[in-house]
Every structure is written in C-alpha cells, then in structure tokens.
mmCIF file of C-alpha atoms and ligand atoms in Angstrom:
data_model
loop_
_atom_site.group_PDB
_atom_site.id
_atom_site.type_symbol
_atom_site.label_atom_id
_atom_site.label_comp_id
_atom_site.label_asym_id
_atom_site.label_seq_id
_atom_site.Cartn_x
_atom_site.Cartn_y
_atom_site.Cartn_z
ATOM 1 C CA MET A 19 -9.431 -11.917 10.967
ATOM 2 C CA ARG A 20 -11.806 -10.998 7.894
ATOM 3 C CA LYS A 21 -11.235 -13.788 5.775
ATOM 4 C CA THR A 22 -13.746 -14.090 2.771
ATOM 5 C CA ALA A 23 -14.309 -15.549 -0.498
ATOM 6 C CA ALA A 24 -12.953 -14.754 -3.493
ATOM 7 C CA PRO A 25 -15.203 -13.353 -6.803
ATOM 8 C CA GLY A 26 -13.711 -13.027 -9.572
ATOM 9 C CA GLY A 27 -12.088 -9.869 -11.856
ATOM 10 C CA PRO A 28 -9.277 -8.177 -10.399
ATOM 11 C CA LEU A 29 -9.200 -6.606 -7.138
ATOM 12 C CA ILE A 30 -7.356 -3.589 -8.693
ATOM 13 C CA GLU A 31 -6.418 -2.872 -12.334
ATOM 14 C CA PHE A 32 -4.551 -0.374 -14.403
ATOM 15 C CA ASP A 33 -5.395 0.314 -17.570
ATOM 16 C CA ARG A 34 -3.124 1.496 -20.211
ATOM 17 C CA VAL A 35 -2.054 4.492 -17.261
ATOM 18 C CA VAL A 36 -0.278 7.342 -18.431
ATOM 19 C CA LYS A 37 0.932 9.949 -16.103
ATOM 20 C CA ARG A 38 3.112 12.832 -16.385
ATOM 21 C CA TYR A 39 4.544 15.579 -15.032
ATOM 22 C CA GLY A 40 4.332 17.942 -17.797
ATOM 23 C CA ASP A 41 6.878 16.791 -20.304
ATOM 24 C CA HIS A 42 8.275 14.001 -17.841
ATOM 25 C CA VAL A 43 6.317 10.545 -18.451
ATOM 26 C CA VAL A 44 6.454 8.804 -15.255
ATOM 27 C CA LEU A 45 3.906 6.038 -16.290
ATOM 28 C CA ASP A 46 4.280 4.942 -19.790
ATOM 29 C CA HIS A 47 0.368 3.003 -20.888
ATOM 30 C CA LEU A 48 1.037 0.472 -17.871
ATOM 31 C CA ASP A 49 -1.095 -2.501 -17.232
ATOM 32 C CA PHE A 50 -1.457 -4.540 -14.505
ATOM 33 C CA ALA A 51 -3.736 -6.211 -12.163
ATOM 34 C CA VAL A 52 -3.673 -7.729 -9.056
ATOM 35 C CA GLU A 53 -6.046 -10.431 -7.644
ATOM 36 C CA ARG A 54 -8.330 -10.717 -4.499
ATOM 37 C CA GLY A 55 -5.864 -11.503 -1.434
ATOM 38 C CA ARG A 56 -2.610 -11.809 -3.729
ATOM 39 C CA HIS A 57 0.770 -10.293 -2.580
ATOM 40 C CA VAL A 58 2.287 -8.164 -5.238
ATOM 41 C CA THR A 59 5.876 -6.714 -5.073
ATOM 42 C CA LEU A 60 6.716 -3.438 -6.803
ATOM 43 C CA ILE A 61 10.935 -3.639 -7.323
ATOM 44 C CA GLY A 62 12.705 -1.642 -9.319
ATOM 45 C CA PRO A 63 15.361 1.303 -9.839
ATOM 46 C CA SER A 64 14.603 4.639 -7.963
ATOM 47 C CA GLY A 65 12.698 6.908 -10.169
ATOM 48 C CA SER A 66 10.740 4.698 -12.017
ATOM 49 C CA GLY A 67 7.226 4.814 -11.076
ATOM 50 C CA LYS A 68 6.641 2.414 -8.162
ATOM 51 C CA THR A 69 5.542 4.997 -5.610
ATOM 52 C CA THR A 70 3.621 6.963 -7.993
ATOM 53 C CA ILE A 71 1.421 4.031 -8.787
ATOM 54 C CA LEU A 72 0.821 3.329 -4.930
ATOM 55 C CA ARG A 73 -0.094 7.113 -4.889
ATOM 56 C CA LEU A 74 -2.860 7.022 -7.967
ATOM 57 C CA LEU A 75 -4.461 4.653 -5.816
ATOM 58 C CA MET A 76 -4.777 6.478 -2.657
ATOM 59 C CA THR A 77 -5.735 9.647 -5.189
ATOM 60 C CA LEU A 78 -3.145 11.648 -3.761
ATOM 61 C CA GLU A 79 -2.418 12.308 -7.677
ATOM 62 C CA GLN A 80 -4.688 11.655 -10.639
ATOM 63 C CA VAL A 81 -4.116 9.619 -13.995
ATOM 64 C CA SER A 82 -3.294 11.947 -17.068
ATOM 65 C CA SER A 83 -5.128 8.969 -18.923
ATOM 66 C CA GLY A 84 -5.755 5.459 -18.577
ATOM 67 C CA THR A 85 -7.980 4.102 -16.360
ATOM 68 C CA ILE A 86 -7.547 2.744 -12.496
ATOM 69 C CA THR A 87 -10.069 0.187 -11.411
ATOM 70 C CA VAL A 88 -10.541 -1.123 -7.284
ATOM 71 C CA ASP A 89 -13.009 -3.519 -7.422
ATOM 72 C CA GLY A 90 -14.548 -3.014 -10.629
ATOM 73 C CA THR A 91 -15.401 0.204 -9.773
ATOM 74 C CA PRO A 92 -13.122 2.754 -11.963
ATOM 75 C CA LEU A 93 -11.486 5.508 -9.596
ATOM 76 C CA SER A 94 -11.171 8.562 -11.851
ATOM 77 C CA HIS A 95 -15.153 8.311 -13.386
ATOM 78 C CA MET A 96 -18.300 7.956 -12.025
ATOM 79 C CA PRO A 97 -22.058 7.907 -13.119
ATOM 80 C CA GLY A 98 -24.246 10.454 -13.821
ATOM 81 C CA GLY A 99 -22.903 11.659 -16.607
ATOM 82 C CA PRO A 100 -24.816 13.177 -19.807
ATOM 83 C CA ASP A 101 -26.311 10.347 -21.786
ATOM 84 C CA GLY A 102 -25.164 7.432 -19.557
ATOM 85 C CA ARG A 103 -21.545 8.012 -19.303
ATOM 86 C CA LEU A 104 -19.642 8.691 -17.032
ATOM 87 C CA ARG A 105 -18.116 11.688 -15.443
ATOM 88 C CA PRO A 106 -14.872 12.779 -13.906
ATOM 89 C CA ALA A 107 -14.788 11.354 -10.114
ATOM 90 C CA SER A 108 -16.102 13.683 -7.011
ATOM 91 C CA GLU A 109 -13.606 13.729 -4.083
ATOM 92 C CA LYS A 110 -16.652 12.117 -2.230
ATOM 93 C CA TYR A 111 -16.749 9.562 -4.303
ATOM 94 C CA GLN A 112 -13.187 8.948 -4.001
ATOM 95 C CA ARG A 113 -12.948 8.703 -0.392
ATOM 96 C CA GLU A 114 -15.872 6.192 -0.480
ATOM 97 C CA ILE A 115 -13.290 4.065 -3.188
ATOM 98 C CA ARG A 116 -10.542 4.773 -0.504
ATOM 99 C CA ARG A 117 -11.888 3.089 2.408
ATOM 100 C CA LYS A 118 -10.962 -0.046 1.003
ATOM 101 C CA ILE A 119 -7.338 1.075 0.916
ATOM 102 C CA GLY A 120 -4.840 1.629 3.584
ATOM 103 C CA MET A 121 -0.875 2.663 3.153
ATOM 104 C CA VAL A 122 1.765 2.822 5.259
ATOM 105 C CA PHE A 123 4.434 5.676 4.340
ATOM 106 C CA GLN A 124 8.483 5.145 4.645
ATOM 107 C CA GLN A 125 7.945 8.158 7.233
ATOM 108 C CA PHE A 126 5.912 7.317 10.000
ATOM 109 C CA ASN A 127 2.884 10.008 9.932
ATOM 110 C CA LEU A 128 1.602 9.572 13.411
ATOM 111 C CA PHE A 129 -0.220 12.277 14.794
ATOM 112 C CA PRO A 130 2.111 13.796 17.463
ATOM 113 C CA ASN A 131 -0.248 15.250 19.472
ATOM 114 C CA MET A 132 -2.292 12.004 20.312
ATOM 115 C CA ASN A 133 -1.133 8.633 22.235
ATOM 116 C CA VAL A 134 -0.874 5.818 20.767
ATOM 117 C CA LEU A 135 -4.200 3.893 21.453
ATOM 118 C CA ARG A 136 -5.925 7.614 19.909
ATOM 119 C CA ASN A 137 -3.836 7.154 16.459
ATOM 120 C CA ILE A 138 -5.238 4.077 15.701
ATOM 121 C CA THR A 139 -9.031 4.780 16.947
ATOM 122 C CA GLU A 140 -9.559 8.338 15.316
ATOM 123 C CA ALA A 141 -9.989 7.028 11.885
ATOM 124 C CA PRO A 142 -12.596 4.641 13.024
ATOM 125 C CA VAL A 143 -14.132 7.172 15.152
ATOM 126 C CA THR A 144 -14.791 10.160 12.890
ATOM 127 C CA VAL A 145 -14.412 8.399 9.902
ATOM 128 C CA LEU A 146 -16.292 4.876 9.852
ATOM 129 C CA GLY A 147 -18.550 6.475 12.798
ATOM 130 C CA ILE A 148 -17.542 2.842 14.866
ATOM 131 C CA GLU A 149 -18.336 3.345 18.642
ATOM 132 C CA ARG A 150 -14.893 4.297 20.630
ATOM 133 C CA ASP A 151 -15.386 1.860 23.354
ATOM 134 C CA ARG A 152 -15.088 -1.080 20.693
ATOM 135 C CA ALA A 153 -12.519 0.976 18.610
ATOM 136 C CA GLU A 154 -10.485 1.039 21.209
ATOM 137 C CA GLU A 155 -11.166 -3.311 22.012
ATOM 138 C CA ARG A 156 -9.746 -3.253 18.405
ATOM 139 C CA ALA A 157 -6.885 -0.876 18.866
ATOM 140 C CA ARG A 158 -5.561 -3.265 21.676
ATOM 141 C CA GLU A 159 -6.099 -6.619 19.708
ATOM 142 C CA LEU A 160 -4.059 -5.135 16.730
ATOM 143 C CA LEU A 161 -1.564 -3.276 19.252
ATOM 144 C CA GLU A 162 -0.720 -6.948 20.612
ATOM 145 C CA LEU A 163 -0.614 -8.524 16.982
ATOM 146 C CA VAL A 164 2.538 -5.995 16.338
ATOM 147 C CA GLY A 165 3.558 -6.705 19.694
ATOM 148 C CA LEU A 166 2.945 -3.259 21.340
ATOM 149 C CA SER A 167 0.823 -4.042 23.911
ATOM 150 C CA ASP A 168 2.607 -2.089 26.449
ATOM 151 C CA LYS A 169 2.668 1.317 24.647
ATOM 152 C CA VAL A 170 -1.095 2.722 24.732
ATOM 153 C CA ASP A 171 -0.566 5.441 26.388
ATOM 154 C CA ALA A 172 3.236 6.667 24.952
ATOM 155 C CA ARG A 173 3.001 9.632 22.298
ATOM 156 C CA PRO A 174 4.624 8.910 19.244
ATOM 157 C CA THR A 175 7.948 10.504 20.420
ATOM 158 C CA GLN A 176 8.416 8.309 23.248
ATOM 159 C CA LEU A 177 8.835 5.048 20.731
ATOM 160 C CA SER A 178 11.421 4.207 18.412
ATOM 161 C CA GLY A 179 11.148 4.669 14.185
ATOM 162 C CA GLY A 180 10.462 0.832 14.568
ATOM 163 C CA GLN A 181 7.796 0.893 16.679
ATOM 164 C CA GLN A 182 6.303 4.026 15.403
ATOM 165 C CA GLN A 183 6.076 1.894 12.308
ATOM 166 C CA ARG A 184 4.404 -0.745 13.711
ATOM 167 C CA VAL A 185 1.533 2.114 15.317
ATOM 168 C CA ALA A 186 1.533 3.222 11.975
ATOM 169 C CA ILE A 187 0.581 -0.167 10.084
ATOM 170 C CA ALA A 188 -1.792 -1.350 13.570
ATOM 171 C CA ARG A 189 -3.057 2.577 12.242
ATOM 172 C CA ALA A 190 -3.516 1.668 9.044
ATOM 173 C CA LEU A 191 -5.303 -2.473 10.191
ATOM 174 C CA ALA A 192 -7.741 -0.409 11.865
ATOM 175 C CA MET A 193 -9.910 0.936 9.405
ATOM 176 C CA SER A 194 -10.463 -2.642 7.948
ATOM 177 C CA PRO A 195 -9.283 -2.143 4.634
ATOM 178 C CA GLU A 196 -9.300 -4.794 1.314
ATOM 179 C CA ILE A 197 -6.142 -3.930 0.011
ATOM 180 C CA LEU A 198 -2.954 -2.509 1.953
ATOM 181 C CA LEU A 199 -0.299 -0.104 0.317
ATOM 182 C CA LEU A 200 3.119 -0.599 1.584
ATOM 183 C CA ASP A 201 5.697 2.353 -0.010
ATOM 184 C CA GLU A 202 9.366 1.130 1.358
ATOM 185 C CA VAL A 203 8.478 1.043 5.142
ATOM 186 C CA THR A 204 11.609 0.325 6.347
ATOM 187 C CA SER A 205 13.864 2.735 4.545
ATOM 188 C CA ALA A 206 13.391 5.628 7.329
ATOM 189 C CA LEU A 207 14.255 2.746 9.684
ATOM 190 C CA ASP A 208 17.739 2.196 11.745
ATOM 191 C CA PRO A 209 18.948 -1.097 10.813
ATOM 192 C CA GLU A 210 18.571 -2.783 13.654
ATOM 193 C CA LEU A 211 14.923 -2.068 13.966
ATOM 194 C CA VAL A 212 14.056 -3.538 10.088
ATOM 195 C CA ALA A 213 13.522 -7.194 10.940
ATOM 196 C CA GLY A 214 10.670 -6.235 13.535
ATOM 197 C CA VAL A 215 8.404 -4.486 11.221
ATOM 198 C CA LEU A 216 9.036 -7.007 8.460
ATOM 199 C CA ASP A 217 7.995 -9.611 10.755
ATOM 200 C CA VAL A 218 4.333 -7.762 11.492
ATOM 201 C CA LEU A 219 4.276 -7.619 7.843
ATOM 202 C CA ARG A 220 4.893 -11.243 7.278
ATOM 203 C CA ASP A 221 2.425 -12.159 9.788
ATOM 204 C CA ILE A 222 -0.217 -10.181 8.599
ATOM 205 C CA ALA A 223 0.396 -11.615 5.468
ATOM 206 C CA ARG A 224 -0.232 -14.722 6.615
ATOM 207 C CA SER A 225 -3.191 -14.451 9.007
ATOM 208 C CA THR A 226 -4.973 -12.410 6.962
ATOM 209 C CA ASP A 227 -6.898 -11.908 3.961
ATOM 210 C CA ILE A 228 -5.854 -8.480 2.712
ATOM 211 C CA THR A 229 -4.743 -7.633 -0.503
ATOM 212 C CA LEU A 230 -0.657 -6.458 -0.091
ATOM 213 C CA LEU A 231 0.338 -4.201 -2.756
ATOM 214 C CA CYS A 232 4.000 -3.313 -1.950
ATOM 215 C CA VAL A 233 6.988 -1.278 -3.241
ATOM 216 C CA THR A 234 9.892 -2.220 -1.380
ATOM 217 C CA HIS A 235 14.113 -2.472 -1.490
ATOM 218 C CA GLU A 236 14.093 -5.465 0.684
ATOM 219 C CA MET A 237 14.517 -8.030 -1.781
ATOM 220 C CA ASN A 238 14.396 -10.751 0.978
ATOM 221 C CA PHE A 239 11.314 -9.722 2.182
ATOM 222 C CA ALA A 240 9.775 -9.239 -1.293
ATOM 223 C CA ARG A 241 11.146 -13.435 -1.741
ATOM 224 C CA ASP A 242 9.598 -14.062 1.454
ATOM 225 C CA ILE A 243 6.004 -12.336 1.218
ATOM 226 C CA SER A 244 5.497 -12.076 -2.560
ATOM 227 C CA ASP A 245 2.808 -14.718 -4.520
ATOM 228 C CA THR A 246 4.280 -11.817 -7.906
ATOM 229 C CA VAL A 247 6.938 -10.121 -8.475
ATOM 230 C CA LEU A 248 6.668 -6.697 -10.908
ATOM 231 C CA MET A 249 9.874 -5.840 -11.997
ATOM 232 C CA PHE A 250 9.547 -1.916 -13.374
ATOM 233 C CA ASP A 251 11.734 -0.345 -15.208
ATOM 234 C CA ALA A 252 11.047 3.099 -16.730
ATOM 235 C CA GLY A 253 6.946 3.284 -15.965
ATOM 236 C CA ARG A 254 6.516 0.021 -17.115
ATOM 237 C CA VAL A 255 6.143 -3.276 -15.866
ATOM 238 C CA ILE A 256 9.051 -4.999 -18.095
ATOM 239 C CA GLU A 257 8.802 -8.715 -16.323
ATOM 240 C CA ALA A 258 6.480 -10.298 -13.595
ATOM 241 C CA GLY A 259 6.756 -13.671 -12.320
ATOM 242 C CA PRO A 260 6.695 -15.496 -8.652
ATOM 243 C CA PRO A 261 9.619 -14.381 -6.719
ATOM 244 C CA GLU A 262 11.697 -17.578 -6.965
ATOM 245 C CA ARG A 263 11.698 -17.134 -11.081
ATOM 246 C CA ILE A 264 12.633 -13.142 -10.629
ATOM 247 C CA PHE A 265 15.341 -13.918 -8.294
ATOM 248 C CA GLY A 266 16.710 -17.108 -9.267
ATOM 249 C CA ASP A 267 16.530 -17.013 -13.386
ATOM 250 C CA PRO A 268 15.601 -13.581 -14.418
ATOM 251 C CA GLU A 269 14.464 -13.118 -18.118
ATOM 252 C CA GLN A 270 15.109 -9.356 -19.004
ATOM 253 C CA ALA A 271 18.989 -8.208 -18.392
ATOM 254 C CA ARG A 272 17.521 -5.334 -17.036
ATOM 255 C CA THR A 273 16.032 -7.047 -13.968
ATOM 256 C CA ARG A 274 19.263 -9.346 -13.646
ATOM 257 C CA GLU A 275 21.784 -5.713 -13.534
ATOM 258 C CA PHE A 276 19.130 -4.203 -11.311
ATOM 259 C CA LEU A 277 19.321 -7.031 -9.007
ATOM 260 C CA GLY A 278 23.343 -7.650 -9.212
ATOM 261 C CA ALA A 279 23.165 -3.824 -7.896
ATOM 262 C CA VAL A 280 20.970 -4.238 -4.737
ATOM 263 C CA LEU A 281 21.787 -8.027 -3.464
HETATM 264 P P1 ADP B 7 10.186 5.593 -7.248
HETATM 265 O O1 ADP B 7 9.185 5.388 -6.328
HETATM 266 O O2 ADP B 7 10.660 4.342 -8.096
HETATM 267 O O3 ADP B 7 11.495 5.547 -6.984
HETATM 268 P P2 ADP B 7 8.521 7.352 -7.813
HETATM 269 O O4 ADP B 7 7.219 6.716 -8.390
HETATM 270 O O5 ADP B 7 8.833 8.069 -6.838
HETATM 271 O O6 ADP B 7 9.890 6.062 -8.369
HETATM 272 O O7 ADP B 7 8.655 8.385 -9.499
HETATM 273 C C1 ADP B 7 9.014 8.921 -10.348
HETATM 274 C C2 ADP B 7 9.264 10.010 -11.519
HETATM 275 O O8 ADP B 7 8.203 11.094 -10.732
HETATM 276 C C3 ADP B 7 10.470 10.503 -10.912
HETATM 277 O O9 ADP B 7 11.641 11.004 -11.679
HETATM 278 C C4 ADP B 7 10.076 11.971 -9.901
HETATM 279 O O10 ADP B 7 10.784 12.488 -10.091
HETATM 280 C C5 ADP B 7 9.214 12.077 -10.864
HETATM 281 N N1 ADP B 7 8.160 12.674 -9.062
HETATM 282 C C6 ADP B 7 6.983 12.067 -8.707
HETATM 283 N N2 ADP B 7 6.151 12.944 -8.151
HETATM 284 C C7 ADP B 7 6.586 14.255 -8.863
HETATM 285 C C8 ADP B 7 5.537 15.689 -8.484
HETATM 286 N N3 ADP B 7 4.441 15.698 -8.043
HETATM 287 N N4 ADP B 7 5.964 16.203 -10.162
HETATM 288 C C9 ADP B 7 6.685 15.948 -10.488
HETATM 289 N N5 ADP B 7 8.046 14.949 -10.977
HETATM 290 C C10 ADP B 7 7.548 14.052 -9.990
#
C-alpha cells in the first residue's frame, strides 16, 4: 500500500469550530489537529459531538462557524471571492477534497442490489475513472486483506453483519483515501463478530499509512490502535494524550468517571 513521506502541517485541523442545531450547541469552539499518518480515537459520552466531527469532515454537515482544513485546504471556503478573498465552497469543490477521505459507518450501507465485487469497484470506476479490470484486481486484493476472498460474488444479504462491515472497509479503501473515518463501526454487530472486524482494522493500521480518525466505544481497541486519544465532553476536547496515559492515569475527573462507567 501507499507509503508517503510526511510533509509538514497537520492533515486535519479544526480551528474554533462551532456546530449548532438551532439553539443547541453541539461543538463549542473546537480546536484539534491530526497529523498525517496518526491514529486518533475520539471517546466520550453519547451525544458529546463525536460523530458530528466525522460528518463535518465528510461534508454531510456544514460548520456554523470556524474553519476545518484538510491538507492545508479549507473545507468550507474556496478561492475566487471578491478582492482575492475566499468564498463559500461549492459542492463540486467539497467533493474534490472529500476524495481524500473515506468513511465506514455504523450501519454498513452496502448497495443491496450489487454483489460484493461490484460494491467495491463501483465508486473507483464511476468516480475515479479507473478501468474495470484494474478496479476488480484491486478489489480482490482488498477482499483478501479483509479475509473475504471467497465472497466475491455474494450479495450483502448473504453475509453476516461482520462480513458486511469488512466489505464496507474494503470499499472505503478502494478509493485510496488518505484519511479513514470510522464511526462506531462495531456498534451494530453481534458481539461474536466484533473481534474479526477489529482485527482487520488493526491490520490496516499496522500495514498502511492511512490517517485514522475513529469514534469507538471499544476501549481495548482504542487502546491498541491509537497514538492519541481525545476525551470529549459537551462538544469540547477535555483531555488528550497517548492511550496509556488517558486510560491509565487520566487527569480529568470527568474522564475518570466516563472510563469507570464503560470499562
Ligand atoms: P456522539 O457521536 O458523541 O454520540 P453526536 O455527534 O451524534 O454525538 O451528536 C451530538 C449532539 O448533536 C446530540 O445531542 C444530537 O442529538 C445532536 N444532533 C446530531 N445531529 C443532529 C441533527 N441533524 N439535528 C439536530 N440535532 C442533532
């Protein structure tokens, strides 16, 4: 897989990002940065804004104020405003930036009418213009990576939830993202299927240089996979650090209370 040199500057940067729905402030002047190639996990109570961060990065939502930059390029604004200033980003501009980013959702969201191979090749062929033969070759490599080489022709309904999620991971990787967003990817799975999916993700974290931003309730997984854990509460990062410190010796009472409830 792709191995690139790490140029300077964070790959993802949130600068005083506010997201509100009506009067409800979900993200409150949020600052954080993710360096290229890092594995960052967001933990914290339900409703604290973790998924909103991923949805903003996917441009499924727009910021209320503040700036998000991806690889030094602002997500909400683009060049071409009056007097050399930036203007609000068009959908086309946002789509371009979003190509760097893949996301795996809680609900696998596979295309039900397509077999596994087609689920993985559809976007590379139609969006990136990759030749079908080449896309299929790559899809087979990715199915091997996620341990599903024998399911090339299966339909999503013929697969277990864990297998569907592994196809969804292969599908995201087929777009060669620089950033992979993982939104509670094991939450919808039966307990016995969780380990297989997490093993695949551990493998990806080890064997690629993709930057990972994960929201997870699996604290052991967070501990294993992360360089940095961000503890979230009420739309703010209240504590950040390496997993050994956040899990072993948290500074904030709120973090201790949260970990006490989930561990
Ligand atoms: P988490 O991932 O930490 O559980 P979320 O980011 O999903 O939290 O949600 C944060 C808050 O934003 C919640 O209070 C949720 O109800 C609210 N929220 C999320 N999406 C919407 C929406 N489309 N409209 C109104 N409120 C929303």
